[in-house]
Short mmCIF file of C-alpha atoms and ligand atoms in Angstrom, two decimals:
data_model
loop_
_atom_site.label_atom_id
_atom_site.label_comp_id
_atom_site.label_asym_id
_atom_site.label_seq_id
_atom_site.Cartn_x
_atom_site.Cartn_y
_atom_site.Cartn_z
CA MET A 1 -72.71 158.67 -55.50
CA ARG A 2 -71.97 155.93 -52.91
CA VAL A 3 -68.67 156.38 -51.11
CA TYR A 4 -66.72 153.51 -49.52
CA ASN A 5 -67.65 153.97 -45.92
CA PHE A 6 -65.16 152.64 -43.31
CA ALA A 7 -67.18 153.78 -40.22
CA ALA A 8 -66.91 151.58 -37.10
CA GLY A 9 -70.55 151.91 -36.37
CA PRO A 10 -73.13 152.75 -37.40
CA SER A 11 -71.59 151.37 -40.47
CA THR A 12 -71.94 150.48 -44.19
CA LEU A 13 -74.83 148.28 -45.20
CA PRO A 14 -75.07 146.11 -48.22
CA LEU A 15 -76.26 147.92 -51.27
CA PRO A 16 -78.85 145.29 -52.35
CA VAL A 17 -80.25 145.58 -48.90
CA LEU A 18 -80.60 149.29 -48.95
CA GLU A 19 -82.21 148.98 -52.29
CA GLN A 20 -84.71 146.48 -51.18
CA ALA A 21 -85.59 148.66 -48.11
CA GLN A 22 -85.94 151.65 -50.56
CA LYS A 23 -88.34 149.77 -52.59
CA GLU A 24 -90.49 148.43 -49.71
CA LEU A 25 -90.47 151.72 -47.72
CA LEU A 26 -93.77 152.95 -49.06
CA ASP A 27 -95.46 149.62 -49.41
CA PHE A 28 -94.35 146.64 -47.57
CA ASN A 29 -95.66 143.26 -49.20
CA GLY A 30 -98.76 145.03 -50.42
CA THR A 31 -99.89 146.44 -47.12
CA GLY A 32 -99.87 149.88 -48.45
CA MET A 33 -97.63 151.09 -45.58
CA SER A 34 -94.02 150.69 -44.41
CA ILE A 35 -92.83 148.17 -41.99
CA THR A 36 -92.12 151.12 -39.49
CA GLU A 37 -95.85 152.37 -39.79
CA MET A 38 -97.60 149.08 -38.57
CA SER A 39 -98.31 147.50 -35.25
CA HIS A 40 -95.54 145.29 -33.95
CA ARG A 41 -98.31 142.93 -33.23
CA SER A 42 -99.56 142.74 -36.81
CA LYS A 43 -99.17 139.65 -38.96
CA PRO A 44 -96.59 141.08 -41.47
CA PHE A 45 -94.32 142.39 -38.60
CA MET A 46 -94.68 139.19 -36.49
CA ALA A 47 -93.57 137.36 -39.70
CA VAL A 48 -90.57 139.53 -39.97
CA ASN A 49 -89.67 139.09 -36.32
CA GLU A 50 -89.94 135.26 -36.61
CA GLU A 51 -87.90 134.95 -39.93
CA ALA A 52 -85.08 137.20 -38.50
CA ASN A 53 -84.96 134.97 -35.45
CA ALA A 54 -85.07 131.65 -37.44
CA LEU A 55 -82.45 132.91 -39.93
CA LEU A 56 -79.91 134.02 -37.45
CA ARG A 57 -80.23 130.67 -35.80
CA GLU A 58 -79.63 129.08 -39.16
CA LEU A 59 -76.66 131.17 -39.89
CA MET A 60 -74.99 130.87 -36.69
CA ASN A 61 -75.92 127.17 -36.13
CA ILE A 62 -77.56 128.16 -32.83
CA PRO A 63 -78.48 125.08 -30.72
CA ASP A 64 -82.17 124.47 -29.67
CA ASP A 65 -81.31 124.98 -26.06
CA TYR A 66 -80.47 128.57 -26.65
CA SER A 67 -82.80 131.51 -26.85
CA VAL A 68 -82.33 134.45 -29.55
CA LEU A 69 -83.64 137.75 -28.05
CA PHE A 70 -83.86 141.12 -29.98
CA VAL A 71 -83.61 143.80 -27.38
CA GLN A 72 -82.78 147.62 -27.13
CA GLY A 73 -80.26 149.68 -25.23
CA GLY A 74 -77.24 148.71 -27.25
CA ALA A 75 -74.43 146.63 -26.22
CA SER A 76 -73.71 148.94 -23.46
CA GLN A 77 -77.12 148.01 -21.84
CA GLN A 78 -75.79 144.63 -21.73
CA PHE A 79 -72.92 145.63 -19.58
CA ALA A 80 -75.55 145.89 -16.76
CA ALA A 81 -77.89 143.16 -18.08
CA VAL A 82 -75.39 140.46 -17.93
CA PRO A 83 -74.47 140.78 -14.27
CA LEU A 84 -78.10 141.53 -13.34
CA ASN A 85 -79.31 138.22 -14.99
CA LEU A 86 -76.34 135.92 -14.49
CA MET A 87 -74.72 136.64 -11.26
CA LYS A 88 -76.59 134.39 -9.01
CA ASN A 89 -73.59 133.90 -6.86
CA GLY A 90 -72.57 137.62 -7.07
CA LYS A 91 -69.13 136.76 -8.45
CA ALA A 92 -67.56 137.20 -12.08
CA ASP A 93 -64.26 137.59 -13.79
CA TYR A 94 -63.50 139.92 -16.82
CA ILE A 95 -60.72 140.12 -19.38
CA ILE A 96 -59.87 143.67 -20.13
CA THR A 97 -58.81 144.09 -23.75
CA GLY A 98 -60.02 147.53 -24.57
CA ASN A 99 -62.31 150.43 -23.82
CA PHE A 100 -65.65 148.37 -24.01
CA ALA A 101 -64.17 145.56 -21.90
CA GLN A 102 -63.31 148.14 -19.38
CA LYS A 103 -66.67 149.70 -19.39
CA ALA A 104 -68.39 146.26 -19.08
CA PHE A 105 -66.04 145.53 -16.07
CA GLU A 106 -66.87 148.89 -14.30
CA GLU A 107 -70.72 148.37 -14.78
CA GLY A 108 -70.28 144.94 -13.34
CA GLN A 109 -68.87 146.30 -10.21
CA LYS A 110 -72.14 147.82 -9.28
CA TYR A 111 -73.71 144.48 -9.03
CA GLY A 112 -71.13 142.10 -7.48
CA ASP A 113 -67.61 140.98 -6.91
CA VAL A 114 -66.04 141.35 -10.10
CA PHE A 115 -62.34 140.84 -10.70
CA ALA A 116 -60.00 141.64 -13.80
CA ALA A 117 -58.44 138.25 -14.45
CA ALA A 118 -56.21 139.72 -17.15
CA SER A 119 -55.67 143.01 -18.91
CA SER A 120 -53.49 144.24 -21.78
CA LYS A 121 -53.99 147.86 -20.81
CA GLU A 122 -50.19 148.31 -19.80
CA ALA A 123 -49.52 147.92 -23.55
CA ASN A 124 -52.29 150.10 -24.60
CA TYR A 125 -54.33 147.25 -25.57
CA THR A 126 -52.15 145.95 -28.53
CA TYR A 127 -52.53 142.35 -27.81
CA ILE A 128 -54.77 139.77 -26.25
CA PRO A 129 -53.53 138.04 -23.12
CA ASP A 130 -52.44 134.38 -23.56
CA MET A 131 -55.31 132.28 -22.59
CA ASN A 132 -52.99 129.44 -21.33
CA GLN A 133 -51.75 131.92 -18.60
CA VAL A 134 -54.93 133.39 -17.40
CA LYS A 135 -56.45 131.77 -14.13
CA PHE A 136 -60.02 132.35 -13.00
CA ARG A 137 -61.33 132.41 -9.41
CA ASP A 138 -63.38 129.57 -8.13
CA GLY A 139 -67.12 129.91 -7.76
CA ILE A 140 -67.50 132.65 -10.44
CA ASP A 141 -70.83 132.83 -12.28
CA TYR A 142 -69.16 133.76 -15.61
CA VAL A 143 -66.19 135.07 -17.47
CA HIS A 144 -66.78 138.08 -19.58
CA PHE A 145 -64.71 139.12 -22.81
CA THR A 146 -64.79 141.34 -25.68
CA TYR A 147 -64.43 138.92 -28.72
CA ASN A 148 -63.29 141.65 -31.15
CA ASN A 149 -61.95 145.01 -29.83
CA THR A 150 -63.52 147.59 -32.25
CA ILE A 151 -61.33 150.51 -31.16
CA PHE A 152 -57.91 148.82 -30.82
CA GLY A 153 -58.32 146.30 -33.60
CA SER A 154 -57.61 143.06 -31.83
CA ARG A 155 -59.67 139.81 -31.50
CA PHE A 156 -59.67 136.68 -29.55
CA THR A 157 -58.47 133.57 -31.52
CA GLN A 158 -58.64 131.39 -28.33
CA LEU A 159 -61.42 130.96 -25.79
CA PRO A 160 -60.82 131.40 -22.05
CA LYS A 161 -59.73 128.02 -20.48
CA THR A 162 -62.37 127.57 -17.79
CA ASN A 163 -65.49 125.55 -16.98
CA ALA A 164 -67.33 128.71 -15.95
CA THR A 165 -69.99 130.13 -18.28
CA LEU A 166 -68.43 132.28 -21.10
CA VAL A 167 -70.13 135.61 -22.01
CA THR A 168 -68.71 137.56 -24.76
CA ASP A 169 -69.55 140.98 -26.47
CA MET A 170 -69.47 140.24 -30.32
CA SER A 171 -70.74 143.57 -31.33
CA SER A 172 -68.21 144.18 -33.94
CA CYS A 173 -67.70 140.72 -35.18
CA ILE A 174 -70.95 138.77 -35.10
CA LEU A 175 -71.58 136.84 -38.33
CA SER A 176 -67.97 137.70 -39.54
CA GLU A 177 -66.50 134.34 -38.75
CA GLU A 178 -67.92 130.91 -37.64
CA VAL A 179 -68.05 130.45 -33.96
CA ASP A 180 -69.26 127.40 -32.05
CA VAL A 181 -72.00 128.93 -30.05
CA SER A 182 -72.48 125.98 -27.80
CA LYS A 183 -69.11 126.98 -26.01
CA PHE A 184 -70.87 130.15 -24.68
CA GLY A 185 -73.38 130.78 -22.01
CA LEU A 186 -74.27 134.00 -23.68
CA ILE A 187 -73.30 136.18 -26.65
CA TYR A 188 -74.57 139.81 -27.14
CA ALA A 189 -74.06 142.23 -30.01
CA GLY A 190 -75.42 145.65 -30.96
CA ALA A 191 -76.67 145.50 -34.57
CA GLN A 192 -75.02 148.71 -35.92
CA LYS A 193 -71.55 147.35 -36.67
CA ASN A 194 -72.02 144.21 -38.59
CA ILE A 195 -75.79 143.83 -39.05
CA ALA A 196 -78.20 146.77 -39.35
CA PRO A 197 -79.01 150.30 -38.37
CA ALA A 198 -78.72 151.05 -34.71
CA GLY A 199 -81.73 150.03 -32.49
CA VAL A 200 -81.56 146.37 -32.00
CA THR A 201 -79.29 144.45 -29.75
CA ILE A 202 -78.99 140.59 -30.23
CA VAL A 203 -78.71 138.41 -27.13
CA ILE A 204 -78.06 134.64 -27.59
CA VAL A 205 -78.41 133.03 -24.18
CA LYS A 206 -78.41 129.34 -23.08
CA LYS A 207 -81.92 128.62 -21.76
CA GLU A 208 -80.84 126.97 -18.56
CA LEU A 209 -79.29 130.48 -17.51
CA LEU A 210 -82.75 132.18 -17.73
CA GLY A 211 -84.65 132.93 -14.52
CA GLN A 212 -81.58 133.50 -12.24
CA HIS A 213 -81.77 137.31 -12.30
CA MET A 214 -81.37 139.48 -9.31
CA PRO A 215 -84.69 140.50 -7.80
CA ILE A 216 -83.70 144.22 -8.64
CA THR A 217 -83.44 143.44 -12.30
CA PRO A 218 -85.51 145.87 -14.41
CA THR A 219 -88.41 143.98 -16.10
CA MET A 220 -87.18 145.31 -19.46
CA LEU A 221 -83.66 143.85 -18.72
CA ARG A 222 -84.86 140.34 -17.81
CA TYR A 223 -83.94 137.82 -20.36
CA ASP A 224 -86.64 135.36 -19.20
CA ILE A 225 -89.33 137.96 -19.93
CA GLN A 226 -88.04 138.70 -23.32
CA ASP A 227 -87.74 135.04 -24.00
CA LYS A 228 -91.30 134.28 -22.93
CA ASN A 229 -92.57 137.07 -25.09
CA ASP A 230 -90.56 136.41 -28.19
CA SER A 231 -88.93 139.74 -27.73
CA LEU A 232 -92.31 141.39 -28.06
CA TYR A 233 -92.74 142.39 -24.47
CA ASN A 234 -93.02 145.89 -25.49
CA THR A 235 -92.60 147.69 -28.79
CA PRO A 236 -89.44 146.52 -30.33
CA PRO A 237 -86.96 148.47 -32.72
CA CYS A 238 -89.15 147.35 -35.65
CA PHE A 239 -87.12 148.92 -38.58
CA SER A 240 -83.81 147.67 -37.24
CA ILE A 241 -85.23 144.05 -36.87
CA TYR A 242 -86.58 144.28 -40.40
CA MET A 243 -83.21 145.55 -41.72
CA SER A 244 -81.43 142.58 -39.88
CA LEU A 245 -83.77 140.17 -41.71
CA LEU A 246 -82.70 141.64 -45.01
CA VAL A 247 -79.02 141.56 -44.06
CA PHE A 248 -79.54 137.83 -42.92
CA ARG A 249 -81.12 136.84 -46.23
CA TRP A 250 -78.21 138.63 -48.02
CA LEU A 251 -75.52 136.77 -46.10
CA LYS A 252 -77.44 133.44 -46.67
CA SER A 253 -77.52 134.21 -50.40
CA LEU A 254 -73.73 134.72 -50.40
CA GLY A 255 -73.27 131.22 -48.82
CA GLY A 256 -73.55 132.14 -45.10
CA VAL A 257 -70.98 132.79 -42.40
CA SER A 258 -68.25 130.50 -43.86
CA ALA A 259 -68.38 132.19 -47.22
CA ILE A 260 -68.11 135.69 -45.69
CA GLN A 261 -65.44 134.63 -43.41
CA LYS A 262 -63.21 133.77 -46.42
CA ILE A 263 -63.95 137.12 -47.96
CA ASN A 264 -63.20 138.96 -44.75
CA GLU A 265 -59.92 137.11 -44.19
CA GLU A 266 -58.92 138.03 -47.74
CA LYS A 267 -59.81 141.63 -47.24
CA ALA A 268 -57.84 141.80 -43.89
CA LYS A 269 -54.92 140.01 -45.36
CA MET A 270 -54.69 142.37 -48.30
CA LEU A 271 -54.72 145.46 -46.08
CA TYR A 272 -52.51 144.12 -43.27
CA ASP A 273 -49.89 142.80 -45.93
CA PHE A 274 -49.93 146.34 -47.47
CA ILE A 275 -49.40 147.95 -44.18
CA ASP A 276 -46.62 145.56 -43.18
CA ASN A 277 -44.70 145.97 -46.39
CA SER A 278 -45.09 150.00 -46.41
CA SER A 279 -42.48 152.26 -44.88
CA LEU A 280 -45.14 154.83 -43.88
CA TYR A 281 -47.99 153.03 -42.20
CA THR A 282 -47.94 150.89 -39.14
CA ASN A 283 -50.49 148.78 -37.21
CA LYS A 284 -49.32 148.04 -33.60
CA VAL A 285 -51.52 145.00 -32.81
CA ALA A 286 -49.57 141.72 -32.14
CA VAL A 287 -50.03 139.90 -35.46
CA LYS A 288 -51.61 136.80 -34.16
CA ASP A 289 -54.38 138.87 -32.51
CA ARG A 290 -55.35 141.27 -35.25
CA SER A 291 -58.91 141.93 -35.98
CA ILE A 292 -60.20 141.08 -39.29
CA MET A 293 -63.03 143.63 -38.89
CA ASN A 294 -61.13 146.82 -37.57
CA VAL A 295 -57.78 147.82 -38.79
CA PRO A 296 -56.24 150.62 -37.01
CA PHE A 297 -52.91 152.30 -38.49
CA VAL A 298 -50.77 155.45 -38.11
CA THR A 299 -48.33 157.17 -40.20
CA GLY A 300 -46.28 158.29 -37.22
CA SER A 301 -47.18 161.93 -37.61
CA GLU A 302 -50.41 163.46 -36.38
CA GLU A 303 -50.14 166.10 -39.06
CA LEU A 304 -49.84 163.43 -41.83
CA ASP A 305 -52.73 161.34 -40.32
CA ALA A 306 -55.07 164.44 -40.55
CA LYS A 307 -54.04 164.97 -44.08
CA PHE A 308 -54.70 161.44 -44.91
CA VAL A 309 -58.11 161.38 -43.53
CA LYS A 310 -59.00 164.72 -45.33
CA GLU A 311 -57.57 163.47 -48.72
CA ALA A 312 -59.04 160.10 -48.34
CA THR A 313 -62.57 161.70 -47.83
CA ALA A 314 -62.05 163.92 -50.91
CA ASN A 315 -61.38 160.47 -52.65
CA GLY A 316 -64.63 158.85 -51.67
CA LEU A 317 -62.99 156.93 -48.79
CA VAL A 318 -64.88 158.15 -45.79
CA SER A 319 -64.81 157.80 -41.81
CA LEU A 320 -61.26 156.63 -41.72
CA LYS A 321 -60.34 158.88 -38.67
CA GLY A 322 -59.38 156.66 -35.77
CA HIS A 323 -61.34 156.52 -32.47
CA ARG A 324 -60.54 159.53 -30.31
CA VAL A 325 -58.65 157.40 -27.74
CA THR A 326 -56.33 156.03 -30.32
CA GLY A 327 -55.89 158.78 -32.84
CA GLY A 328 -54.48 157.94 -36.35
CA MET A 329 -56.77 155.97 -38.74
CA ARG A 330 -59.10 152.93 -38.61
CA ALA A 331 -60.54 151.10 -41.51
CA SER A 332 -63.60 149.14 -40.44
CA ILE A 333 -64.11 146.39 -43.03
CA TYR A 334 -67.22 144.67 -41.90
CA ASN A 335 -69.16 142.14 -43.91
CA ALA A 336 -70.78 144.86 -46.06
CA MET A 337 -67.59 146.31 -47.22
CA PRO A 338 -66.81 144.85 -50.61
CA VAL A 339 -63.32 143.55 -51.50
CA GLU A 340 -63.34 146.43 -54.16
CA GLY A 341 -63.52 148.99 -51.25
CA VAL A 342 -60.52 147.58 -49.67
CA LYS A 343 -58.58 147.63 -52.94
CA ALA A 344 -59.51 151.24 -53.45
CA LEU A 345 -58.31 151.90 -49.97
CA ILE A 346 -54.85 150.40 -50.61
CA ASP A 347 -54.60 152.19 -53.95
CA PHE A 348 -55.14 155.38 -52.23
CA MET A 349 -52.65 154.51 -49.47
CA LYS A 350 -50.03 153.73 -51.99
CA LYS A 351 -50.47 157.08 -53.74
CA PHE A 352 -50.44 158.96 -50.65
CA GLU A 353 -47.37 157.28 -49.47
CA LEU A 354 -45.52 158.11 -52.68
CA GLU A 355 -46.64 161.79 -52.49
CA ASN A 356 -45.65 162.19 -48.92
CA LYS A 357 -42.24 160.48 -48.72
C1 PLP B 1 -69.79 149.63 -30.31
C2 PLP B 1 -69.54 148.69 -29.28
C3 PLP B 1 -70.04 148.78 -28.01
C4 PLP B 1 -71.17 149.78 -27.75
O1 PLP B 1 -72.34 149.73 -28.32
P1 PLP B 1 -73.59 150.38 -28.14
O2 PLP B 1 -74.55 149.56 -28.97
O3 PLP B 1 -73.38 151.78 -28.73
O4 PLP B 1 -73.99 150.46 -26.66
C5 PLP B 1 -69.84 147.81 -26.98
N1 PLP B 1 -68.94 146.83 -27.53
C6 PLP B 1 -68.28 146.69 -28.74
C7 PLP B 1 -67.31 145.57 -28.86
C8 PLP B 1 -68.53 147.61 -29.53
O5 PLP B 1 -67.98 147.47 -30.63
#
């Protein structure tokens, strides 16, 4: 029996995608072997790699002067790859809105003069700083921010106001809502939240930013090398790229990003409306900054939180325990979480509230 899986990552995948992968696991397209067993330079895999790249471009409307790379090392590797590749003047500003933003900032410090232009740490990351107030330094190579804060459940709804290159970590929100890629110099995202199994990390980078890396940049982290080799400089995470392709096809069949955005907004609204009207549950994030992907909530009692998670699990609603730094609960409601899953969660929350008055 399939459960409703609210894990933050690795996370739930669309059932039709899993079924297709299962069907093709022993024999991919008449090759007599699975996609994980063949050379990454074989025709069938190269076709998968190409179609995945082209479909992501189509889904996100990525302009031609951007390169789409499939790399490894997770989003965390990009915390280093970004400064190594883009800091030609050795200077960048960061906006600190959560744990991952802080980690990116700390990694950046190893490679240059980085500055926290704004932070919401003093309020336990419960809001996004007002972009009209944030000032950036002159002569910076880029501004880095985390578009959706997976742990704290907040998201940017306004871009930083600057002429500097914008770099954003979209690990937990890529393909969840429409974004204008042309506003960014670089977007990166680990696949295991909203796309595919762990393994592949997507980098979308404006071509004019390629080739400015520091001399010490490891070959594997150089965007220009990955670009020149169509992300096949070395063995790529073949299975994760293949699964990404299946998810991209699934998303396209649903009507693409604008269609899934409507569903995501509907799911998030249902859950937040319920939480806001309940006398047991609270979500502490500023309403205007609430994530539509990750919804943290608490009952106000650690004991009751633990009971909630336990009983939810017994009811087929799993991985609702909040991140260790926040406690409480967190429902990650990524693209692959059906509306019915959110409805089932709300029904359970109602019942639990009545029983624990
Ligand atoms: C999960 C996550 C990361 C870390 O991803 P890894 O692939 O495990 O390195 C970084 N940033 C954000 C926003 C995330 O959600």
